mmCIF file of C-alpha atoms in Angstrom:
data_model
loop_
_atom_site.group_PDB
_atom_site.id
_atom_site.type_symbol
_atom_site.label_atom_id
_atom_site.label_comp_id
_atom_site.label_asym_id
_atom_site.label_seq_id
_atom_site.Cartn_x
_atom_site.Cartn_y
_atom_site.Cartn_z
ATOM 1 C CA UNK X 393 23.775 5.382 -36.592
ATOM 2 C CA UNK X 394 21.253 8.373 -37.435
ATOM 3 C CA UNK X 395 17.771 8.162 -38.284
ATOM 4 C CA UNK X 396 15.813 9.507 -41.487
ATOM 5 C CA UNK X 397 16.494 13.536 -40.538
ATOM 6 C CA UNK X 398 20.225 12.650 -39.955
ATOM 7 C CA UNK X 399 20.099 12.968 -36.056
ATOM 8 C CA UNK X 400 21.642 9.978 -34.188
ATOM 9 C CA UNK X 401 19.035 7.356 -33.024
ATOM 10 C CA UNK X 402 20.622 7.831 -29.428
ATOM 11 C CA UNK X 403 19.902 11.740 -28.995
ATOM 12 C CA UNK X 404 16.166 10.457 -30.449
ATOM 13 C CA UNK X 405 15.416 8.197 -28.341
ATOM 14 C CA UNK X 406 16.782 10.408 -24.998
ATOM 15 C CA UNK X 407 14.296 13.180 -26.475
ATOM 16 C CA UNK X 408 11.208 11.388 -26.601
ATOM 17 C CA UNK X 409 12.036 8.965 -23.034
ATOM 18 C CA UNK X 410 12.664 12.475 -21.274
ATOM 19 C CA UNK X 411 9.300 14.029 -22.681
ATOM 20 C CA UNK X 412 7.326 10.639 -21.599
ATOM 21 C CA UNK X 413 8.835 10.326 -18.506
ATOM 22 C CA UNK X 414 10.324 13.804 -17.492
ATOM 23 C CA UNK X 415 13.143 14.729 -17.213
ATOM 24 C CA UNK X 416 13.808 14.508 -13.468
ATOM 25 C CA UNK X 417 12.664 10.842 -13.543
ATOM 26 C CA UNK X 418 14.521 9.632 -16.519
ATOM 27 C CA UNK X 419 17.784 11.240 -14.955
ATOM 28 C CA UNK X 420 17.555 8.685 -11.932
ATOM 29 C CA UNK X 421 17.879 6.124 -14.327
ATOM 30 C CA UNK X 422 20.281 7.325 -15.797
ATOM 31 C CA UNK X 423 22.881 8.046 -13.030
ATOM 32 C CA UNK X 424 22.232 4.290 -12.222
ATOM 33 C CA UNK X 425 23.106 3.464 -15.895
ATOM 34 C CA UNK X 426 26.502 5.263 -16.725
ATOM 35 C CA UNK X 427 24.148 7.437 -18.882
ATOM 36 C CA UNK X 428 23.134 4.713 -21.247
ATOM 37 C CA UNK X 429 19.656 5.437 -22.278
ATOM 38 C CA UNK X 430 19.047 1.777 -23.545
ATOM 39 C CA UNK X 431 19.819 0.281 -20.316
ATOM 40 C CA UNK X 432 18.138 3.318 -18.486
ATOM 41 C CA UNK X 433 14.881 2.396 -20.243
ATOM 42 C CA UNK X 434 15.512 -1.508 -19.931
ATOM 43 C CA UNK X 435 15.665 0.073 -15.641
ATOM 44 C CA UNK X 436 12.370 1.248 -15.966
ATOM 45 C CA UNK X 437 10.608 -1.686 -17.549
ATOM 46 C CA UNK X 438 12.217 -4.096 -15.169
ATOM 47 C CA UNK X 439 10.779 -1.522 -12.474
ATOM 48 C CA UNK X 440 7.170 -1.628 -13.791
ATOM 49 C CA UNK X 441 7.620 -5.234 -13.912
ATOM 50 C CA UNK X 442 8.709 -5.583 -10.408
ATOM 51 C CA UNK X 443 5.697 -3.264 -9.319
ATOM 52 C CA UNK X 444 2.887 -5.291 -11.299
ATOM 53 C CA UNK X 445 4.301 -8.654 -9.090
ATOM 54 C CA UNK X 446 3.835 -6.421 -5.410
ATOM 55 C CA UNK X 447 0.823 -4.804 -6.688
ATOM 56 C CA UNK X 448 -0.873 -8.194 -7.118
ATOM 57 C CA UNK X 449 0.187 -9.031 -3.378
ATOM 58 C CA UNK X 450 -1.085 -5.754 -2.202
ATOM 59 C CA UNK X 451 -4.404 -6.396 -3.706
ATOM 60 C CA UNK X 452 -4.832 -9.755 -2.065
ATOM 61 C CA UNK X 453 -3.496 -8.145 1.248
ATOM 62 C CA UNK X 454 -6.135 -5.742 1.004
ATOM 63 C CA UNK X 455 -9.081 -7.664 0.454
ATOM 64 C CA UNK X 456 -8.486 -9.723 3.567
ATOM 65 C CA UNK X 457 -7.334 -6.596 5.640
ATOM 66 C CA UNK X 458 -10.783 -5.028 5.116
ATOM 67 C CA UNK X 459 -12.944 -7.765 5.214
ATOM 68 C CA UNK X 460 -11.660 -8.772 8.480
ATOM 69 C CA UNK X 461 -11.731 -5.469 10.052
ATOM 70 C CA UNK X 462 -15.226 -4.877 8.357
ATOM 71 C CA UNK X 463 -16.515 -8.860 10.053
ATOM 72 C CA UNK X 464 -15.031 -7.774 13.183
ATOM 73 C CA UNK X 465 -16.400 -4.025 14.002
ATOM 74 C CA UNK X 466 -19.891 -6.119 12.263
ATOM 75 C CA UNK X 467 -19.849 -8.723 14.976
ATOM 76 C CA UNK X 468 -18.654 -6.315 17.964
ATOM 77 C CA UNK X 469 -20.096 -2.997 17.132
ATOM 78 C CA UNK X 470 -23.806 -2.584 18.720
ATOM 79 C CA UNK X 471 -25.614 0.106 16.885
ATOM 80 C CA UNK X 472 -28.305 1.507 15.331
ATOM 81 C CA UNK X 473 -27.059 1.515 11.936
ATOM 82 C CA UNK X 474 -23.625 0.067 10.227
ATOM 83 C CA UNK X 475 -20.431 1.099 11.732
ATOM 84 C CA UNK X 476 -18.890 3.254 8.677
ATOM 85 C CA UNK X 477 -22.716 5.225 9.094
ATOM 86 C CA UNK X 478 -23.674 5.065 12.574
ATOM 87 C CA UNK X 479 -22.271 8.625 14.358
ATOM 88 C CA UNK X 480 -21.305 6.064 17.298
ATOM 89 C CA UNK X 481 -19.181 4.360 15.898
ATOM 90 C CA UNK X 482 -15.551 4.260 16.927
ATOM 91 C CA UNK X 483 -14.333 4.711 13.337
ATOM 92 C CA UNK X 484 -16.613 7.783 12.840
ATOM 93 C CA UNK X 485 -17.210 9.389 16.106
ATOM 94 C CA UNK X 486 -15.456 12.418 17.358
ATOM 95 C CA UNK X 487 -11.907 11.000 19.360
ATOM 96 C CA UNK X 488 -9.798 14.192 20.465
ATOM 97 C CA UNK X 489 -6.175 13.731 21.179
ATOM 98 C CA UNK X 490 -3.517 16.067 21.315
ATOM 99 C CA UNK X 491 -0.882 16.811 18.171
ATOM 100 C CA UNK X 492 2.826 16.731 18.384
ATOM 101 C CA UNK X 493 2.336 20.233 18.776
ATOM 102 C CA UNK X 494 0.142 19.645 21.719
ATOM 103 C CA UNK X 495 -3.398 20.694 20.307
ATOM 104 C CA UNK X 496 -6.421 19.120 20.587
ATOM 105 C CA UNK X 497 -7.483 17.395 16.888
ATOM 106 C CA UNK X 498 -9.892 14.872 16.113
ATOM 107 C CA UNK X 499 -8.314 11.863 14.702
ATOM 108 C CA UNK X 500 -11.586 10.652 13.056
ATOM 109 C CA UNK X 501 -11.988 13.644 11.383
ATOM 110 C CA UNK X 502 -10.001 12.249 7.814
ATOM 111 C CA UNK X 503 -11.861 9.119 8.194
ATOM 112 C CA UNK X 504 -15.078 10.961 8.170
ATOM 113 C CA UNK X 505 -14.161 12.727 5.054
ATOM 114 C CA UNK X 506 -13.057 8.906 3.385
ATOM 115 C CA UNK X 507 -16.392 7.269 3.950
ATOM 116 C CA UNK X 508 -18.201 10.386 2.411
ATOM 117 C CA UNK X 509 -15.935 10.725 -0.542
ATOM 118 C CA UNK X 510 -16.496 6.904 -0.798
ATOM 119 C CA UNK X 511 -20.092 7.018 -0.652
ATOM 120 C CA UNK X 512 -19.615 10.021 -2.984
ATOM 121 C CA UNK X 513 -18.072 7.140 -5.617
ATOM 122 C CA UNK X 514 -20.742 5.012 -4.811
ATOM 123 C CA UNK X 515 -23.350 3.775 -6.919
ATOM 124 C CA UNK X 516 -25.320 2.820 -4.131
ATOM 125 C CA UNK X 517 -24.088 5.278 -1.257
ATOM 126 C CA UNK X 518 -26.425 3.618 1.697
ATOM 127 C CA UNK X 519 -24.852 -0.039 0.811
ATOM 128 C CA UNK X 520 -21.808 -0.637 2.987
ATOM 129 C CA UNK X 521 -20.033 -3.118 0.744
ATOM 130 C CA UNK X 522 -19.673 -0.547 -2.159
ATOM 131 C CA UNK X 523 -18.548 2.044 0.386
ATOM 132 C CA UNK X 524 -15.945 -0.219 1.825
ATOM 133 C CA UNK X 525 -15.099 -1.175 -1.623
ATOM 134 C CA UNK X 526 -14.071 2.339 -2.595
ATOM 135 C CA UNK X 527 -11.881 2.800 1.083
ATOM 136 C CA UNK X 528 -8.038 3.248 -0.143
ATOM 137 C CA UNK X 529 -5.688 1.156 1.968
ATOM 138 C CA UNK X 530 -4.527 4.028 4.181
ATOM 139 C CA UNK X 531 -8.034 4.076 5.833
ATOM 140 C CA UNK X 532 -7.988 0.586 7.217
ATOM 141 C CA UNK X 533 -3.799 0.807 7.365
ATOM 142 C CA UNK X 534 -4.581 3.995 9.754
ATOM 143 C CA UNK X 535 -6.988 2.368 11.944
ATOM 144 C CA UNK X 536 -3.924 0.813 13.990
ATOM 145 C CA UNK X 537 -2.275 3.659 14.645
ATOM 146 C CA UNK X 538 -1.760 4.742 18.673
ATOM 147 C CA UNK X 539 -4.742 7.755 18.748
ATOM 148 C CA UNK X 540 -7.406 4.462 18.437
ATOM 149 C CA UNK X 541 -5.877 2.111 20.305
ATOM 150 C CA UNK X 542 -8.310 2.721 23.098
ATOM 151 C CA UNK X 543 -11.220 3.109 20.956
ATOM 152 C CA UNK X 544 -10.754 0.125 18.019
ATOM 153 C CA UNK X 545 -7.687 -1.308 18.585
ATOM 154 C CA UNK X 546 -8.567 -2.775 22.663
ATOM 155 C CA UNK X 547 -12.316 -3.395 21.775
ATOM 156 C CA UNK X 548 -12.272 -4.719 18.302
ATOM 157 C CA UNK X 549 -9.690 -4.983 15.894
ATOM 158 C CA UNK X 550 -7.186 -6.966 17.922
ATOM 159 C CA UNK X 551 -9.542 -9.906 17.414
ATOM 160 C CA UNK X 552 -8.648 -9.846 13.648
ATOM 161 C CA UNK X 553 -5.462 -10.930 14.267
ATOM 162 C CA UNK X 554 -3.717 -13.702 16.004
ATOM 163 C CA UNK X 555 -3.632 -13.612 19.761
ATOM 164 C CA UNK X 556 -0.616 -11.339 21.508
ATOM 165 C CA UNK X 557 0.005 -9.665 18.147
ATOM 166 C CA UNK X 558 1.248 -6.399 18.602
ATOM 167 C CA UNK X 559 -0.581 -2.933 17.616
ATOM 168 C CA UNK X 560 2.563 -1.213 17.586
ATOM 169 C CA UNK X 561 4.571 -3.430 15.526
ATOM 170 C CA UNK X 562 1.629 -4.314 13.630
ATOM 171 C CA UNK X 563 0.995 -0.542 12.573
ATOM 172 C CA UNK X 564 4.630 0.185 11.634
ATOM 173 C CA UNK X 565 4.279 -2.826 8.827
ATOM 174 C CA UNK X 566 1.027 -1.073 7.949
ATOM 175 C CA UNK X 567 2.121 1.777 7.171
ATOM 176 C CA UNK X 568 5.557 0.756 4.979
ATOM 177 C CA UNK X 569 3.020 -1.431 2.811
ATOM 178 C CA UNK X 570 1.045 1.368 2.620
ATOM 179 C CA UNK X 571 3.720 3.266 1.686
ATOM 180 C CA UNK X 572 5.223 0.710 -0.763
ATOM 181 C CA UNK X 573 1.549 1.101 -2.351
ATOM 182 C CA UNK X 574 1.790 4.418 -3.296
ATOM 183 C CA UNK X 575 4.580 4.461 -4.492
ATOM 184 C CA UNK X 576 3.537 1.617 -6.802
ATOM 185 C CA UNK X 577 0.217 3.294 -7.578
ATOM 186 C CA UNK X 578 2.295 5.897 -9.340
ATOM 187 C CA UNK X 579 5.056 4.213 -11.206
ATOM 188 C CA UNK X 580 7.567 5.561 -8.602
ATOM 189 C CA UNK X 581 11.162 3.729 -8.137
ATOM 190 C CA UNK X 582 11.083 0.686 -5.773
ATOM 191 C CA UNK X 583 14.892 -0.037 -5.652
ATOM 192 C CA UNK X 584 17.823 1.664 -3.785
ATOM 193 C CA UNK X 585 16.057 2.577 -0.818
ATOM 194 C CA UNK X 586 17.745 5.088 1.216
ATOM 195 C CA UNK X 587 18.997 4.480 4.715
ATOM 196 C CA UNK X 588 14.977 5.508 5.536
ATOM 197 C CA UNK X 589 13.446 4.037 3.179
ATOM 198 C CA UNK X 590 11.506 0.619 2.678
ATOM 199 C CA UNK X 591 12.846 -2.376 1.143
ATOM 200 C CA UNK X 592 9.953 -4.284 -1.376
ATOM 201 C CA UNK X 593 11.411 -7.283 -0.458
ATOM 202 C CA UNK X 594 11.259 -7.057 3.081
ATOM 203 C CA UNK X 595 7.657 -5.134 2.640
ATOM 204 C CA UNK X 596 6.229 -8.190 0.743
ATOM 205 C CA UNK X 597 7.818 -10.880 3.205
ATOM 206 C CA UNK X 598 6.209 -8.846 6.042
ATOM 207 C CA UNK X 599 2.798 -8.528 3.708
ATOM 208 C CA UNK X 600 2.630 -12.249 2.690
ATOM 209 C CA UNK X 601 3.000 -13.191 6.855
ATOM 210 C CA UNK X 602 0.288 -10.992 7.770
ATOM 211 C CA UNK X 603 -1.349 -11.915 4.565
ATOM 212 C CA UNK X 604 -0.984 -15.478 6.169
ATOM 213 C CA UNK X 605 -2.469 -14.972 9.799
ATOM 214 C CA UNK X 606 -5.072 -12.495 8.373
ATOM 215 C CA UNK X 607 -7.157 -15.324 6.151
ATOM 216 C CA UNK X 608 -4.877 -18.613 6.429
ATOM 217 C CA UNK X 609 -6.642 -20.805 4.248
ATOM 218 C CA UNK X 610 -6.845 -18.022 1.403
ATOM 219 C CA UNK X 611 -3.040 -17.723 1.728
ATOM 220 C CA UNK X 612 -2.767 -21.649 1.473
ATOM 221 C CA UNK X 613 -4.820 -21.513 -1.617
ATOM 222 C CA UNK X 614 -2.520 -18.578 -3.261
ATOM 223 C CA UNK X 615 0.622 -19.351 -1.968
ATOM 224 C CA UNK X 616 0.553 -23.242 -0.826
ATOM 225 C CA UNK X 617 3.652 -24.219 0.349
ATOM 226 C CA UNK X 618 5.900 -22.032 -1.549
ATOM 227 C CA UNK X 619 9.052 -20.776 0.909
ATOM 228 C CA UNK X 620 10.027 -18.141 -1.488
ATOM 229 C CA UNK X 621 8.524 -14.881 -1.151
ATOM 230 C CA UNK X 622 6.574 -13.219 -4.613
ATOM 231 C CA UNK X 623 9.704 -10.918 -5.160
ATOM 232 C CA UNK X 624 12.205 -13.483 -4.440
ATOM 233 C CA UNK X 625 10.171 -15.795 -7.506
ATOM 234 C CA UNK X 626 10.605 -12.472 -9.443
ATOM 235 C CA UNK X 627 14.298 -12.376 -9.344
ATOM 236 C CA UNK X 628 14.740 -15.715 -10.335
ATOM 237 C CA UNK X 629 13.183 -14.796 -13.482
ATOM 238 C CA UNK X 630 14.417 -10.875 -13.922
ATOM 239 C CA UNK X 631 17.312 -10.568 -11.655
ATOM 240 C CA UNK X 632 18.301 -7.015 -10.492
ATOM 241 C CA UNK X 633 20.145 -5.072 -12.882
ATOM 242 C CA UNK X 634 23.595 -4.325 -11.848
ATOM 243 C CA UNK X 635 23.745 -1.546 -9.235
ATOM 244 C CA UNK X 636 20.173 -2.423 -8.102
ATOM 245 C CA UNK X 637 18.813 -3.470 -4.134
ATOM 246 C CA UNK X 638 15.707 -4.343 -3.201
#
């Protein structure tokens, strides 16, 4: 069938899709689809869909991974002024360790730069909670990671989480939410993972669990008793398109 100007409502409808979405993204789609730019675009709704329902768990996950950290360094850290502002503190002090390519670097050097772009944001930059508000996920995600485990990991964090949890372990989940969040964040594909890549559905189980032992009772409150994960809820309502993993 062709539209008003004669040209097939098929070719149309390709044209404008690839100028919204570009044409490099669109093609993805469409390799999964045989082609068909109905079902291509039918792909990417059911993808936005499926990123609104993590990006809801993310947001929850967030909340109590900051607040937590922030009670924790509160309670533990003795100085003069807050932790994010005091030049003492473990999160914005100097800590020198050596790169893979065996140079010195200071690892607390990007989190320096975080707090003053946040405080940049800030309406008020000298109150913490605004500044802590404005932190993106990767700055508390990061805080896990091996260079600190001597500095915030030993002496403070680890009493955010349940007792014998492990930093390692713990850091590697981190990150792939992290990851997943991005990738959210900008509308990116969340199915088909390669043999490297990071499965939503295992992301979220992992997410709800620490989710769980991060704030219990808030988890309780969200989730009650529910077995399911949010994704696997999801799929009972919009299961995969054929040709799709998660």
């Amino acid at each position: 069938m062709a539209n008003a100007c004669g040209r097939p409502k098929t070719e149309a409808r390709h044209e404008w899709a690839e100028r919204w979405l570009s044409s490099s993204r669109l093609s993805s789609y469409l390799d999964l689809c045989d082609g068909n730019i109905d079902r291509a675009l039918e792909l990417h709704e059911w993808n936005l869909m499926l990123g609104r329902v993590l990006m809801g768990d993310i947001a929850h996950f967030e909340l109590a991974l900051r607040n937590a950290y922030d009670q924790v360094l509160t309670e533990r850290f003795q100085g003069d002024e807050h932790w994010l502002f005091d030049a003492s503190s473990p999160v914005t002090r100097p800590i020198m360790r050596n790169s893979k390519a065996k140079k010195l670097r200071d690892v607390n050097m990007v989190n320096r730069r975080a707090i003053n772009d946040a405080r940049g944001r800030a309406h008020d930059p000298a109150n913490p909670d605004q500044v802590i508000a404005g932190l993106m996920l990767g700055f508390w995600a990061h805080m896990t990671d091996r260079s600190r485990e001597r500095d915030l990991w030993i002496p403070y964090l680890h009493a955010a989480w349940p007792a014998g949890t492990d930093r390692a372990k713990l850091n590697l989940k981190l990150e792939s939410i992290n990851k997943l969040r991005n990738r959210v964040a900008h509308n990116e594909r969340l199915f088909n993972p390669g043999p490297n890549g990071h499965s939503p559905m295992g992301i979220d189980s992992d997410m709800l669990s620490l989710f769980k032992a991060l704030s219990p009772l808030a988890y309780e409150s969200l989730h009650g008793n529910e077995k399911k994960t949010t994704v696997e809820r999801f799929l009972e309502n919009h299961p995969a398109p054929v040709g799709v993993r998660l």
